[in-house]
PDB file of C-alpha atoms in Angstrom:
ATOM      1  CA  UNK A   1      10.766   0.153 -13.554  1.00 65.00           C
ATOM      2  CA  UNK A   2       6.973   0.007 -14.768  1.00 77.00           C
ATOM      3  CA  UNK A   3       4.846  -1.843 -12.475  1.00 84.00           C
ATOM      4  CA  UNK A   4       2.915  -3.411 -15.836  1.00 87.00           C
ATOM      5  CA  UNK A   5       6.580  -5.661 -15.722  1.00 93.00           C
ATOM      6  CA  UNK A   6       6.354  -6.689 -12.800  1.00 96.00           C
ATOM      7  CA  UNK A   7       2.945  -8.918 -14.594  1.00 96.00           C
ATOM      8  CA  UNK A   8       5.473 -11.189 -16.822  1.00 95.00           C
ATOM      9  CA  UNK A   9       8.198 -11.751 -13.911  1.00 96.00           C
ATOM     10  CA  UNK A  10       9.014 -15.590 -13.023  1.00 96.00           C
ATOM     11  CA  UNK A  11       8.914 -15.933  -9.633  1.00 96.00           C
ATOM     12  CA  UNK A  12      13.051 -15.764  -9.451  1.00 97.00           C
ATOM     13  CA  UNK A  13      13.062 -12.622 -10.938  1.00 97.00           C
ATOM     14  CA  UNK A  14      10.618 -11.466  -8.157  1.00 97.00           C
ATOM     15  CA  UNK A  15      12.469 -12.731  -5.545  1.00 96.00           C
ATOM     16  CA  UNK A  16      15.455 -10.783  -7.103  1.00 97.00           C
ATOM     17  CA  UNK A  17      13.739  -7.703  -7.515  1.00 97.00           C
ATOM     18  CA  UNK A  18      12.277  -8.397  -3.737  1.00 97.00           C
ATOM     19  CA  UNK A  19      16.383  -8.061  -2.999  1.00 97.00           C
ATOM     20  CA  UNK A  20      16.895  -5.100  -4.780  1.00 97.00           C
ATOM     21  CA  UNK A  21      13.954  -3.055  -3.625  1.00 97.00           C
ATOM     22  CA  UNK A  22      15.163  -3.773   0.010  1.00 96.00           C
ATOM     23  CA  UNK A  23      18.774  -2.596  -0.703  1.00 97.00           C
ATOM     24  CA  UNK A  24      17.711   0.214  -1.957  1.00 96.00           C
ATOM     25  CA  UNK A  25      15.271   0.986   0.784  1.00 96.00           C
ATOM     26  CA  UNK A  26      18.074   0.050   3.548  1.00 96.00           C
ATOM     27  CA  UNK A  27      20.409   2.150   1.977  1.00 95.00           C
ATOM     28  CA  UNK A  28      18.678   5.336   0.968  1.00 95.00           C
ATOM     29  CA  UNK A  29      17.287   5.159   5.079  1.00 93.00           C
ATOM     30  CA  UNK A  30      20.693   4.896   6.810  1.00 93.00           C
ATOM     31  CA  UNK A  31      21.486   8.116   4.874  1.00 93.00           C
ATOM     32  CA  UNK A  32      18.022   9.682   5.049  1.00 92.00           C
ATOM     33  CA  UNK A  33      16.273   7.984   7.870  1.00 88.00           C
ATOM     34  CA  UNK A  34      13.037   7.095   8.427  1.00 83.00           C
ATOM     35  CA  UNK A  35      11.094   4.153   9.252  1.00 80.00           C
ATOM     36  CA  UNK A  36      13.120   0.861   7.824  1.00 83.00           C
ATOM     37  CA  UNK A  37      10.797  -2.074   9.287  1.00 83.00           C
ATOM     38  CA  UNK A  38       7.528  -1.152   7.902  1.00 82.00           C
ATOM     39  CA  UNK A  39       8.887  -0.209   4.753  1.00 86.00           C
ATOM     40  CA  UNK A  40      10.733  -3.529   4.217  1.00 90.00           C
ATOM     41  CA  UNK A  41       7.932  -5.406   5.834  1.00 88.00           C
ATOM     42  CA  UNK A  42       5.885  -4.391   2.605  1.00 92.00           C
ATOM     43  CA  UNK A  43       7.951  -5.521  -0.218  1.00 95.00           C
ATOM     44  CA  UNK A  44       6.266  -8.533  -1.750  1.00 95.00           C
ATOM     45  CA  UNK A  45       2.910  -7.084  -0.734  1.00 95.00           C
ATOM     46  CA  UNK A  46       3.756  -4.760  -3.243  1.00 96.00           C
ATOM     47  CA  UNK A  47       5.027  -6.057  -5.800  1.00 97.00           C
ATOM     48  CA  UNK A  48       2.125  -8.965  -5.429  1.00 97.00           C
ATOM     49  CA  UNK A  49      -0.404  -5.753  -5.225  1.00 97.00           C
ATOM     50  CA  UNK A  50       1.193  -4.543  -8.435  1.00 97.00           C
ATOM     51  CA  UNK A  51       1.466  -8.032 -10.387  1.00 97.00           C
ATOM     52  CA  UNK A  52      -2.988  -8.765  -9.616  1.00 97.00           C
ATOM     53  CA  UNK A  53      -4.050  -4.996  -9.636  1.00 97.00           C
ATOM     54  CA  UNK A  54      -3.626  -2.092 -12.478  1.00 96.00           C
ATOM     55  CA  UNK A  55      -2.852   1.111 -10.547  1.00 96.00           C
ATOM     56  CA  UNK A  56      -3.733   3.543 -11.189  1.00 96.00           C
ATOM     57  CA  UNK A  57      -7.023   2.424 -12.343  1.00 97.00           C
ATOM     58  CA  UNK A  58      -7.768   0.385  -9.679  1.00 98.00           C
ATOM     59  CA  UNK A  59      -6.989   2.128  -6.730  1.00 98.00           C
ATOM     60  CA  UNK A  60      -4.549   0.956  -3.729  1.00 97.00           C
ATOM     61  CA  UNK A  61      -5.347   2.754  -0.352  1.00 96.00           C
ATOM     62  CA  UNK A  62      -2.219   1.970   1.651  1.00 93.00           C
ATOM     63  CA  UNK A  63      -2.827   2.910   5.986  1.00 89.00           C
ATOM     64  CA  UNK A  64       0.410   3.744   6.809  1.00 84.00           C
ATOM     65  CA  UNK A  65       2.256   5.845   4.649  1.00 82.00           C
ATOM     66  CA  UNK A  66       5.593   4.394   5.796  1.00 83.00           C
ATOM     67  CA  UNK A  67       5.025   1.255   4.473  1.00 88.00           C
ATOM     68  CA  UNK A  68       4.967   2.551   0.310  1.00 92.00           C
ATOM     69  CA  UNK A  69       8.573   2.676  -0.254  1.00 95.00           C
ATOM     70  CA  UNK A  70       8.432  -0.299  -1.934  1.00 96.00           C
ATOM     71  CA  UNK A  71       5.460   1.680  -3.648  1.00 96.00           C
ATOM     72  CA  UNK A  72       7.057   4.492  -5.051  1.00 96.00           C
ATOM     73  CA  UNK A  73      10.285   2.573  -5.974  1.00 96.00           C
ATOM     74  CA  UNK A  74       7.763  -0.002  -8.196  1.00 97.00           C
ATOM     75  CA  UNK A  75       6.148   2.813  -9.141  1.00 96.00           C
ATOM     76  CA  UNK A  76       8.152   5.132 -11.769  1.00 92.00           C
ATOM     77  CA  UNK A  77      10.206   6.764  -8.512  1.00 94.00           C
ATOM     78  CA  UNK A  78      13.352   4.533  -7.845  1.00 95.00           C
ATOM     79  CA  UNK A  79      15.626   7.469  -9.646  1.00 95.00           C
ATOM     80  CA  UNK A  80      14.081  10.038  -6.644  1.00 95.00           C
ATOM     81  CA  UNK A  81      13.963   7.567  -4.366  1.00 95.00           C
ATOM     82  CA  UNK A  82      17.471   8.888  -3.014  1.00 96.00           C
ATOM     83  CA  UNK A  83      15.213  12.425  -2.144  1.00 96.00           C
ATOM     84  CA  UNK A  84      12.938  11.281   0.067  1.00 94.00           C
ATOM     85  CA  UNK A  85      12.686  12.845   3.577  1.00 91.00           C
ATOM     86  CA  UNK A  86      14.713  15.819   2.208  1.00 93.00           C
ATOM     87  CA  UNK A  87      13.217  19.132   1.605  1.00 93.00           C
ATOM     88  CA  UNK A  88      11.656  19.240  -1.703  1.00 93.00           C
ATOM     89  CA  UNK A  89      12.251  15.271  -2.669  1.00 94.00           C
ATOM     90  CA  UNK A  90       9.795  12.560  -1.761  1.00 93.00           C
ATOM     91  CA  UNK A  91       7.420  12.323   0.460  1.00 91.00           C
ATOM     92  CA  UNK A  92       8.224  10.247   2.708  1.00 90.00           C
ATOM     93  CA  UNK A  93       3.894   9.121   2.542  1.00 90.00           C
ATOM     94  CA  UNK A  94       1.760   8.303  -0.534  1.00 91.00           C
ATOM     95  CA  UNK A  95       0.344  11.500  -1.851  1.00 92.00           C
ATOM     96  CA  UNK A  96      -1.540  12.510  -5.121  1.00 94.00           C
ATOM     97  CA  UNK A  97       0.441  15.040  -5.843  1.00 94.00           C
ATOM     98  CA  UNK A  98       3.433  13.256  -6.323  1.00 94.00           C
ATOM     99  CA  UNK A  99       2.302  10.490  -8.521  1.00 95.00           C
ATOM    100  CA  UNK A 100      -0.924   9.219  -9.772  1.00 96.00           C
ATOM    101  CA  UNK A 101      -0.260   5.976  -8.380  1.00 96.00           C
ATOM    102  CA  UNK A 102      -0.656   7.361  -4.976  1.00 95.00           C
ATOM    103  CA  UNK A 103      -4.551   7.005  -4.641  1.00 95.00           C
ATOM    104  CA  UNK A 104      -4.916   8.839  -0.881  1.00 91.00           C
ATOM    105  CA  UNK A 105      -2.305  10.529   1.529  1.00 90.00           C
ATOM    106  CA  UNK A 106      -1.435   8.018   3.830  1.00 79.00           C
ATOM    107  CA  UNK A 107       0.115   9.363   7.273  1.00 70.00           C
ATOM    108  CA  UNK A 108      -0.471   7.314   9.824  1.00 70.00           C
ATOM    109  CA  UNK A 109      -2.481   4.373  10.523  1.00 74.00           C
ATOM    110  CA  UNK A 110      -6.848   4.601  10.930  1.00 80.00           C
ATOM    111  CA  UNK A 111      -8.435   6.458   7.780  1.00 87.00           C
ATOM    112  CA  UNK A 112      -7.334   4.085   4.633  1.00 90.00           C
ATOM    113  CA  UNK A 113     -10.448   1.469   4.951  1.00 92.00           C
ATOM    114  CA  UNK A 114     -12.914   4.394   5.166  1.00 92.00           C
ATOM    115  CA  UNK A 115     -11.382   6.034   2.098  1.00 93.00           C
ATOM    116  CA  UNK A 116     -11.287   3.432   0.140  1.00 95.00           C
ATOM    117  CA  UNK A 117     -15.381   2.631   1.241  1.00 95.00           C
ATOM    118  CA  UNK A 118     -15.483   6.484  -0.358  1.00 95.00           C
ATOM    119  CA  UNK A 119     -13.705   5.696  -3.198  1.00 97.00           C
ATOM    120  CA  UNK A 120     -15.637   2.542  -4.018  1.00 97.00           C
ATOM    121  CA  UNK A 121     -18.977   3.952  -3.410  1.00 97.00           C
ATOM    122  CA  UNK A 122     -17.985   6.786  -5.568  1.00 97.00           C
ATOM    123  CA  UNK A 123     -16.816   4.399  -8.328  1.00 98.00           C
ATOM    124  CA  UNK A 124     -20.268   2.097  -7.578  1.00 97.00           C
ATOM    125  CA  UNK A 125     -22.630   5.745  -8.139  1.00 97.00           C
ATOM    126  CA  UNK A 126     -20.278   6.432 -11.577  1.00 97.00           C
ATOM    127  CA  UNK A 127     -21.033   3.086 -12.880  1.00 97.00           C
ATOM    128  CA  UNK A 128     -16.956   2.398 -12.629  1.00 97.00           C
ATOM    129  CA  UNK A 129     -15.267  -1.587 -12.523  1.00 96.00           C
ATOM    130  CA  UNK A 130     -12.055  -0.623 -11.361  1.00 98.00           C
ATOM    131  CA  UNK A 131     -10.663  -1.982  -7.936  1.00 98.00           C
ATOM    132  CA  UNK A 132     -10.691  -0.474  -4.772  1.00 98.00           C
ATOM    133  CA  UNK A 133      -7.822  -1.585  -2.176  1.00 97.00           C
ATOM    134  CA  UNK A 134      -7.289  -0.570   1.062  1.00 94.00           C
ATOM    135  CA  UNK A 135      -4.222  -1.812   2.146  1.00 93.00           C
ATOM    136  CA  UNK A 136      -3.939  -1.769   6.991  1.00 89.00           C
ATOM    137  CA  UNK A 137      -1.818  -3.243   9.190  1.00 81.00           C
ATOM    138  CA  UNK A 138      -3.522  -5.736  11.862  1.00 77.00           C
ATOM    139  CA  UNK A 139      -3.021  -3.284  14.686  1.00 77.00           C
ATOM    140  CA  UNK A 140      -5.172  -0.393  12.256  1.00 80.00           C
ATOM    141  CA  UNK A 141      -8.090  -3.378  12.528  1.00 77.00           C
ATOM    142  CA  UNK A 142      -9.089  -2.036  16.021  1.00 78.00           C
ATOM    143  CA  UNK A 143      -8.608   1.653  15.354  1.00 81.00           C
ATOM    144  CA  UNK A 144     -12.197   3.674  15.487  1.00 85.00           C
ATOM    145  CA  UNK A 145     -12.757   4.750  12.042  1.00 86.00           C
ATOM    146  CA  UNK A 146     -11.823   1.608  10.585  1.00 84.00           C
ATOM    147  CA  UNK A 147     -14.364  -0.336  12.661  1.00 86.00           C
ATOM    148  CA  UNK A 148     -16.826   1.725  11.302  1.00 89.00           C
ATOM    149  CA  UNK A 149     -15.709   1.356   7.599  1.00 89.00           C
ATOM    150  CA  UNK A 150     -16.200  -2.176   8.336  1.00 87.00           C
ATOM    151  CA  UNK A 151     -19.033  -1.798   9.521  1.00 87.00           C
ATOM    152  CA  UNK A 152     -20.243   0.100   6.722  1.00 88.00           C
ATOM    153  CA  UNK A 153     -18.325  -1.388   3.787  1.00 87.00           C
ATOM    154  CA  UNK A 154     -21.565  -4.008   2.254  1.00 86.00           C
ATOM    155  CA  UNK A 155     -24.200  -1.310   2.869  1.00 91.00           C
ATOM    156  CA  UNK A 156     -22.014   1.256   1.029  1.00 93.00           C
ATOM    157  CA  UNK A 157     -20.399  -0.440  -1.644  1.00 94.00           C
ATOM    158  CA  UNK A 158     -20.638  -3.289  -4.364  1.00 94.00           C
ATOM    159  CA  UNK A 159     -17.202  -4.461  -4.246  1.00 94.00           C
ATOM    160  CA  UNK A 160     -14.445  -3.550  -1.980  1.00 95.00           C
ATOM    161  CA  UNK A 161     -10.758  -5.464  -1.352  1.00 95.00           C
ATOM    162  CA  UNK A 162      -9.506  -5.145   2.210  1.00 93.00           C
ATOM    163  CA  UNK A 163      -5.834  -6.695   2.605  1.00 93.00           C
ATOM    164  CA  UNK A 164      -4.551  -7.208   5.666  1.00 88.00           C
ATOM    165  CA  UNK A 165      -0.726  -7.255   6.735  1.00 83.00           C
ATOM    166  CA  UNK A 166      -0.593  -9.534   9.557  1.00 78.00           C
ATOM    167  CA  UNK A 167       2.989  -8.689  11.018  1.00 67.00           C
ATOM    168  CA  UNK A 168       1.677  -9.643  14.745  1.00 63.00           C
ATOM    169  CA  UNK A 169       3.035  -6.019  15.154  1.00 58.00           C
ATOM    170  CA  UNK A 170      -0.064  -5.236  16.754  1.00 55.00           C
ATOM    171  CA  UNK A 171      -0.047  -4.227  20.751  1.00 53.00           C
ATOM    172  CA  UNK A 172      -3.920  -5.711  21.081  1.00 55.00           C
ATOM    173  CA  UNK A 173      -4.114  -9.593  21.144  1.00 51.00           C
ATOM    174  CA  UNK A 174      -7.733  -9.673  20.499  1.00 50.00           C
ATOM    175  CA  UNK A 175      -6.555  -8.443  16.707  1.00 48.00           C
ATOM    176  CA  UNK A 176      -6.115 -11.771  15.440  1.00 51.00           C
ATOM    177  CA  UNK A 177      -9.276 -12.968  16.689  1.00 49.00           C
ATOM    178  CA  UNK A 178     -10.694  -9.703  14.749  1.00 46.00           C
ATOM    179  CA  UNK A 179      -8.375 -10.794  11.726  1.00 48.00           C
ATOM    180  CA  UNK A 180      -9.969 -14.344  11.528  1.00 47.00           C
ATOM    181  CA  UNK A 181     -13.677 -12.720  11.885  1.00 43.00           C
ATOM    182  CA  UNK A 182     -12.782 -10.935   8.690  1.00 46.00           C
TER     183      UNK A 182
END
């Protein structure tokens, strides 16, 4: 599928293609394996990320790497989809490489916020208008590096999109309070 699609959709064929993505995350895990919760905890963040933004233009920095399955189905990789976590397929993580959708290699949680800041700064110095989105988890909101980023983000940067993806996943309760600061 293109993402640019996804734009026109009713919201019944979103919810259908919400139901799709998921069976074909759920399936192409229980063969492959890897991390189902994340992943299917992200669906209609993506495909809302894809209908308001215009990757790759704008830029979406996702945190955790697991959650982009949804990501790289949406975006021109359902037919691999089927490779990933198997030498030489997908990565089972956003990465440049592999698609120019995939703004930043995402691991694991902490370093999205602060490159996005990067990217938007970069953008703000080139005289760019695209969008710059990082894309955390509320337990990444206490992590280090991102506290800085925040810190950072209005000296640094004109314009800057931080979502959040409040799954109350987090092991800190003081994250909602930090969530609500935001």
């Amino acid at each position: 599928m293109m993402p640019e699609k996804i734009k026109s959709m009713s919201l019944e064929e979103m919810k259908s293609l919400s139901s799709d993505v998921r069976k074909t995350i759920i399936e192409t895990l229980s063969q492959n394996g890897g991390h189902l919760a994340s992943s299917l905890g992200a669906v209609e963040m993506t495909i809302a990320l894809l209908r308001v933004f215009n990757p790759p233009e704008d830029k979406i920095v996702w945190d955790v790497g697991h959650q982009t399955y949804a990501w790289k189905i949406l975006t021109d990789r359902k037919d691999l989809f089927s490779t990933i976590r198997k030498n030489g397929g997908l990565s089972p993580f956003s990465n440049p490489k592999e698609s120019p959708y995939d703004s930043f290699v995402a691991g694991h949680a902490g370093v999205a916020l602060a490159a996005a800041e990067g990217m938007a700064a970069a953008r703000d110095r080139m005289n760019g208008n695209n969008h710059v989105v990082a894309v955390i988890g509320d337990a990444s909101l206490t992590n280090g590096c991102n506290l800085e980023a925040l810190n950072n983000c209005e000296a640094m940067t004109k314009k800057l999109i931080l979502v959040v993806n409040d799954n109350r996943m987090s092991i800190s309760k003081n994250v909602g309070a930090m969530a609500r600061f935001l």
